[in-house]
């Protein structure tokens, strides 16, 4: 765009209508960034995407199934409350102003509440009423905000706020009466218009009276504990005056205890609510079901090692009790595995994995040869076979197909055996192998479970178990083996059912006869006898005890426990013993912990101590690990404060800072102005100290007015 002209003038250039389009990266391209084994990254991304979609679908179905009972109870409560009101069967004039209220106990796993309330809102709108409004405490700081959010979500429109200062002042003086009746009156008019419009619509088939004639208005308070009690009280008082005109129903989401309602609302307000309590499934039971259905199954080829599982379960038990965050951790591990492991192209269904083996390149086969599990496998082979495995790619592909089949067969047999062992040991005293199946799974992932002392003690307890108890446990074992489609598990099921039938048909007559024979010498002792006869009787009793045969029940019990022991030893070795386990198992627990269990204080300290690695400025680079005098002010102030004690003198701190800054500015150390504090340095110092206080490294103290207390490295 240029012009040539002899005369001076003004030239206008209109912008081009063709905008330069910036190409945005797709998900697969983001996945490829920093990805090892770029040749197969598209295939791996496709496998990851398909596998995660399947896991996510299964998770949503499972969560809907777990919440079904409490959600159905809530729907039934709302439907009954609405139908009772429509039949004009309000119990008495005393209860005419009471608002039906459901107190939903959800537990402290706050991140999971949104999914529950979303499902509840969808079910309500589908089957009970279209008028549902959900509010949170963070958006309802005042009564005006609460009323505005409720009206907007019910009426699906924008409600304008009054900006008149005089009117706002008047509403502060009279918060309940004058300012807000108009808003609820507007809601009444809107509701009457809606119901009349529905009743006058011709040709519409009625499904239920509550849905067609006068559907209720449901207001959901997601986090009741976080609401301002005064705002909540005023809102309930206002709504109680309109309960005859508006079919209002409240749902309180409570994380702690039902007594929260009593603590937040006085009796004069809580008496206006007709409260019914609903209890959801506990988060620990929810986690157990998720692990049982999504992780302890051979349906999904992706697996996690014991350390990764411990990190995810530890974050759940000691941080947030959130099943949603646990599933996000599984997603992170899945993404990291397919991104960092080039051989994860084999982490898929058996048929697809066998096809992918034939498409492996020479570089991929070399990576297989470098796997620790494959190295152990090669060392166990004969010398000629070792040479072929290390040199012949075609032979290696053939062996890899066999190893992939063995790995899938291992998973098919592992999980039914794990459930069988858990069914036997989960009810033993003191739970030697854990009460939850995830505890037993973690043990089996780390070591050979049959070599542990807990396993030996569990077997000893099973040997002392009575007949009826053992039969009940064996029946549970058969139930765990029935769904399996593995040939070995089916044969084990047949053998176990055969032993179980022998237990049931066991005749105890021989035990009674044996008991009578043993008690005969005891009866002979009751007769009068001399010392010699007594000695002979005791010797005979001792001899009979030594030669006593084991009872039929004891023999059969020993056979069953030996069968279980062999089953465990054959099918519950740790995954590390399986060749090519690295293809399916993700083992980097440090990455999962770093992403999910962030330590901001440590990161901030590292940034302040080593600013070069964050700013990438060559002037900040030092060899001895110290901070350069050209570093940002907060880094200099942080470094100087580490050299002080528990209390830091602000004047001395300022003088040291001024000296460092003067050296950075290139002043002569022998000049009079070197280290002198001017207004600019003083302002920069105050700002850096304020930032350190904001980050929590120092705090003001009342011990000395010109000192601050240090909070790092043991400071109080």
Coordinates of C-alpha atoms in Angstrom, one line a residue, residues 43-354:
X43 CA -3.5 -43.6 16.3
X44 CA -2.8 -43.2 20.0
X45 CA -4.9 -40.0 20.2
X46 CA -7.8 -41.9 18.5
X47 CA -7.4 -44.8 21.0
X48 CA -7.3 -42.3 23.9
X49 CA -10.3 -40.4 22.7
X50 CA -12.4 -43.6 22.2
X51 CA -11.4 -45.1 25.5
X52 CA -12.1 -42.0 27.5
X53 CA -15.5 -41.5 25.9
X54 CA -16.4 -45.0 26.8
X55 CA -15.2 -44.5 30.4
X56 CA -17.0 -41.2 30.7
X57 CA -20.3 -42.8 29.4
X58 CA -20.0 -45.6 31.8
X59 CA -19.3 -43.2 34.7
X60 CA -22.3 -41.1 33.9
X61 CA -24.6 -44.1 33.8
X62 CA -23.1 -45.4 37.0
X63 CA -23.6 -42.1 38.8
X64 CA -27.2 -41.8 37.6
X65 CA -27.8 -45.3 38.9
X66 CA -26.3 -44.5 42.3
X67 CA -28.3 -41.3 42.7
X68 CA -31.5 -42.9 41.4
X69 CA -32.9 -43.8 44.8
X70 CA -32.6 -40.4 46.4
X71 CA -33.7 -38.6 43.3
X72 CA -36.8 -40.8 42.9
X73 CA -37.6 -40.1 46.6
X74 CA -37.3 -36.3 46.0
X75 CA -39.5 -36.5 42.9
X76 CA -42.1 -38.4 44.8
X77 CA -42.0 -35.9 47.6
X78 CA -42.4 -33.0 45.3
X79 CA -45.2 -34.7 43.3
X80 CA -47.1 -35.5 46.5
X81 CA -46.7 -32.0 47.9
X82 CA -48.0 -30.5 44.6
X83 CA -50.9 -32.9 44.3
X84 CA -51.9 -32.4 48.0
X85 CA -52.1 -28.7 47.4
X86 CA -54.1 -29.0 44.2
X87 CA -56.7 -31.2 45.9
X88 CA -57.0 -28.4 48.5
X89 CA -56.1 -30.9 51.2
X90 CA -53.8 -28.6 53.1
X91 CA -53.9 -30.3 56.5
X92 CA -55.2 -27.3 58.5
X93 CA -55.1 -23.5 58.7
X94 CA -52.0 -23.9 60.9
X95 CA -50.1 -25.5 58.0
X96 CA -51.4 -23.2 55.3
X97 CA -48.4 -21.0 55.4
X98 CA -45.8 -23.8 55.6
X99 CA -43.6 -24.3 52.6
X100 CA -42.7 -28.0 51.7
X101 CA -39.0 -28.3 52.0
X102 CA -36.6 -31.2 51.2
X103 CA -33.4 -31.2 53.2
X104 CA -31.0 -33.2 50.9
X105 CA -27.9 -34.5 52.8
X106 CA -25.1 -34.7 50.2
X107 CA -21.9 -34.9 52.3
X108 CA -18.8 -32.8 52.2
X109 CA -17.8 -33.8 48.7
X110 CA -18.7 -30.4 47.3
X111 CA -17.4 -30.8 43.7
X112 CA -19.9 -33.7 43.2
X113 CA -22.9 -31.7 44.2
X114 CA -23.2 -29.9 40.9
X115 CA -23.7 -33.1 39.0
X116 CA -26.4 -34.2 41.5
X117 CA -28.3 -31.0 41.3
X118 CA -28.0 -30.9 37.5
X119 CA -29.6 -34.4 37.3
X120 CA -32.3 -33.4 39.8
X121 CA -33.2 -30.3 37.8
X122 CA -33.4 -32.3 34.5
X123 CA -35.6 -34.9 36.1
X124 CA -37.9 -32.3 37.6
X125 CA -38.3 -30.5 34.3
X126 CA -39.0 -33.7 32.5
X127 CA -41.5 -35.2 34.8
X128 CA -42.8 -32.8 37.4
X129 CA -42.5 -29.1 36.6
X130 CA -40.8 -26.7 34.1
X131 CA -40.4 -24.1 36.9
X132 CA -37.0 -24.9 38.5
X133 CA -34.5 -22.4 39.8
X134 CA -31.1 -23.2 41.3
X135 CA -29.1 -20.6 43.2
X136 CA -25.8 -20.5 45.0
X137 CA -24.6 -18.4 47.9
X138 CA -21.8 -16.7 46.0
X139 CA -24.4 -15.0 43.7
X140 CA -26.9 -14.2 46.4
X141 CA -25.1 -11.9 48.8
X142 CA -28.1 -9.8 49.5
X143 CA -31.9 -10.2 49.4
X144 CA -32.1 -8.2 46.2
X145 CA -29.6 -10.5 44.4
X146 CA -31.3 -13.6 45.7
X147 CA -34.7 -12.4 44.5
X148 CA -33.2 -11.3 41.1
X149 CA -31.6 -14.7 40.5
X150 CA -34.7 -16.6 41.4
X151 CA -36.9 -14.5 39.1
X152 CA -34.5 -14.6 36.2
X153 CA -34.2 -18.4 36.3
X154 CA -37.9 -19.0 36.7
X155 CA -39.1 -16.5 34.1
X156 CA -36.1 -17.0 31.8
X157 CA -35.6 -13.2 31.4
X158 CA -33.5 -10.4 32.7
X159 CA -34.8 -8.6 35.7
X160 CA -33.6 -5.0 36.0
X161 CA -32.2 -3.7 39.3
X162 CA -33.3 -0.4 40.8
X163 CA -30.5 2.1 40.9
X164 CA -32.4 4.9 42.8
X165 CA -30.3 5.6 45.9
X166 CA -33.3 6.9 47.9
X167 CA -35.3 3.8 47.1
X168 CA -32.4 1.6 48.1
X169 CA -32.1 3.5 51.4
X170 CA -35.8 3.0 52.0
X171 CA -35.5 -0.7 51.3
X172 CA -32.7 -1.0 53.8
X173 CA -34.9 0.5 56.5
X174 CA -37.9 -1.8 55.5
X175 CA -36.3 -4.9 53.9
X176 CA -39.3 -7.2 54.0
X177 CA -42.4 -5.2 53.3
X178 CA -42.3 -2.5 50.7
X179 CA -39.5 -3.2 48.2
X180 CA -40.0 -6.8 47.4
X181 CA -43.8 -7.5 47.3
X182 CA -43.8 -6.1 43.8
X183 CA -41.3 -8.6 42.7
X184 CA -43.2 -11.6 44.0
X185 CA -46.4 -10.0 42.7
X186 CA -44.8 -9.9 39.3
X187 CA -43.9 -13.6 39.7
X188 CA -47.6 -14.3 40.6
X189 CA -48.8 -12.6 37.5
X190 CA -46.3 -14.4 35.4
X191 CA -47.3 -17.8 36.9
X192 CA -51.0 -17.2 36.5
X193 CA -50.3 -16.3 32.8
X194 CA -48.3 -19.4 32.3
X195 CA -50.9 -21.7 33.9
X196 CA -53.8 -20.1 32.0
X197 CA -52.0 -20.4 28.8
X198 CA -51.4 -24.1 29.3
X199 CA -54.9 -24.8 30.4
X200 CA -56.3 -23.0 27.3
X201 CA -54.1 -24.7 24.8
X202 CA -56.4 -27.0 22.7
X203 CA -55.5 -30.5 21.6
X204 CA -52.8 -31.1 24.2
X205 CA -52.9 -34.4 25.9
X206 CA -52.6 -34.2 29.6
X207 CA -50.0 -36.5 31.2
X208 CA -50.5 -35.5 34.9
X209 CA -52.4 -32.9 36.8
X210 CA -49.3 -31.6 38.5
X211 CA -47.6 -31.0 35.2
X212 CA -50.5 -29.5 33.2
X213 CA -52.7 -27.6 35.6
X214 CA -50.7 -26.0 38.4
X215 CA -47.1 -27.2 38.4
X216 CA -45.0 -26.3 41.5
X217 CA -42.2 -23.8 41.6
X218 CA -39.1 -25.5 42.9
X219 CA -36.2 -23.4 44.3
X220 CA -32.9 -25.2 44.9
X221 CA -30.4 -23.8 47.4
X222 CA -27.3 -25.7 46.4
X223 CA -25.0 -24.8 49.3
X224 CA -27.2 -23.9 52.3
X225 CA -24.4 -23.4 54.8
X226 CA -22.8 -20.7 52.7
X227 CA -25.9 -18.5 52.5
X228 CA -26.2 -15.4 54.6
X229 CA -28.7 -16.4 57.4
X230 CA -30.4 -13.0 57.4
X231 CA -30.9 -13.1 53.6
X232 CA -32.3 -16.6 53.8
X233 CA -34.7 -15.7 56.7
X234 CA -36.1 -12.6 54.9
X235 CA -36.6 -14.6 51.7
X236 CA -38.5 -17.4 53.6
X237 CA -40.7 -14.8 55.4
X238 CA -41.6 -13.2 52.1
X239 CA -42.3 -16.5 50.3
X240 CA -44.5 -17.7 53.2
X241 CA -46.9 -14.8 52.6
X242 CA -47.3 -15.9 49.0
X243 CA -47.7 -19.6 49.6
X244 CA -51.4 -19.4 48.9
X245 CA -50.9 -17.9 45.5
X246 CA -47.6 -19.6 44.5
X247 CA -47.0 -23.4 44.9
X248 CA -43.4 -23.0 46.2
X249 CA -41.2 -25.9 47.2
X250 CA -37.7 -25.6 48.6
X251 CA -34.8 -28.0 48.3
X252 CA -31.9 -27.4 50.7
X253 CA -28.5 -28.9 49.7
X254 CA -26.7 -29.6 53.0
X255 CA -23.1 -30.8 53.3
X256 CA -22.7 -31.1 57.0
X257 CA -25.6 -31.9 59.3
X258 CA -29.4 -31.4 59.4
X259 CA -28.9 -29.2 62.5
X260 CA -27.6 -26.5 60.2
X261 CA -31.2 -25.5 59.5
X262 CA -31.7 -24.9 63.2
X263 CA -28.5 -22.9 63.6
X264 CA -29.2 -20.7 60.6
X265 CA -33.0 -20.1 61.1
X266 CA -34.8 -19.1 64.3
X267 CA -37.9 -21.0 65.3
X268 CA -40.2 -18.3 64.0
X269 CA -38.8 -18.9 60.5
X270 CA -38.1 -22.6 60.5
X271 CA -41.7 -23.2 61.7
X272 CA -42.8 -21.9 58.3
X273 CA -41.1 -24.8 56.6
X274 CA -42.5 -28.4 56.4
X275 CA -39.1 -30.2 56.3
X276 CA -38.4 -33.7 55.2
X277 CA -34.9 -35.2 55.3
X278 CA -33.3 -37.1 52.4
X279 CA -29.9 -38.9 52.6
X280 CA -27.8 -39.5 49.5
X281 CA -25.2 -42.3 49.1
X282 CA -22.0 -41.6 51.0
X283 CA -19.0 -40.6 48.9
X284 CA -16.9 -43.6 50.1
X285 CA -19.6 -46.0 48.9
X286 CA -19.7 -44.1 45.7
X287 CA -16.0 -44.4 45.2
X288 CA -16.1 -48.1 46.0
X289 CA -18.7 -48.7 43.3
X290 CA -16.8 -46.6 40.8
X291 CA -13.6 -48.5 41.4
X292 CA -15.4 -51.8 41.3
X293 CA -17.2 -51.1 38.0
X294 CA -14.6 -49.0 36.1
X295 CA -11.1 -50.1 37.3
X296 CA -11.5 -53.7 38.6
X297 CA -12.6 -55.0 35.2
X298 CA -11.0 -56.3 32.1
X299 CA -13.4 -54.3 30.0
X300 CA -11.0 -51.4 29.8
X301 CA -7.4 -52.2 28.7
X302 CA -5.9 -49.2 30.4
X303 CA -4.6 -49.9 34.0
X304 CA -2.8 -48.1 36.7
X305 CA 0.0 -49.3 39.0
X306 CA -0.3 -49.5 42.8
X307 CA 1.5 -46.2 43.4
X308 CA -0.7 -44.2 41.0
X309 CA -3.8 -45.8 42.6
X310 CA -2.5 -44.8 46.1
X311 CA -2.0 -41.2 45.0
X312 CA -5.6 -40.9 43.6
X313 CA -7.2 -42.7 46.6
X314 CA -5.1 -40.6 49.0
X315 CA -6.2 -37.4 47.4
X316 CA -9.8 -38.6 47.7
X317 CA -9.6 -39.7 51.4
X318 CA -7.4 -36.8 52.7
X319 CA -8.5 -33.8 50.6
X320 CA -12.0 -33.5 49.1
X321 CA -13.9 -36.8 49.0
X322 CA -14.8 -36.0 45.5
X323 CA -15.5 -38.9 43.1
X324 CA -15.6 -36.4 40.3
X325 CA -12.0 -35.3 41.0
X326 CA -11.0 -39.0 41.3
X327 CA -12.3 -39.6 37.8
X328 CA -10.5 -36.6 36.5
X329 CA -7.3 -38.1 38.0
X330 CA -8.0 -41.3 36.0
X331 CA -8.4 -39.2 32.9
X332 CA -5.1 -37.4 33.5
X333 CA -3.3 -40.8 34.0
X334 CA -5.0 -42.0 30.8
X335 CA -3.9 -39.0 28.8
X336 CA -0.3 -39.1 30.2
X337 CA 0.0 -42.8 29.3
X338 CA -1.0 -42.4 25.7
X339 CA 1.0 -39.2 25.3
X340 CA 4.3 -40.4 26.9
X341 CA 4.3 -44.1 26.0
X342 CA 4.8 -44.7 22.3
X343 CA 3.9 -48.4 22.8
X344 CA 0.4 -47.4 24.1
X345 CA -0.7 -48.0 20.6
X346 CA -1.1 -51.6 21.8
X347 CA -3.3 -50.5 24.8
X348 CA -6.7 -51.4 23.2
X349 CA -8.9 -54.4 22.6
X350 CA -7.2 -57.7 21.9
X351 CA -8.2 -57.9 18.2
X352 CA -7.1 -54.4 17.5
X353 CA -3.9 -54.8 19.5
X354 CA -3.0 -57.8 17.4

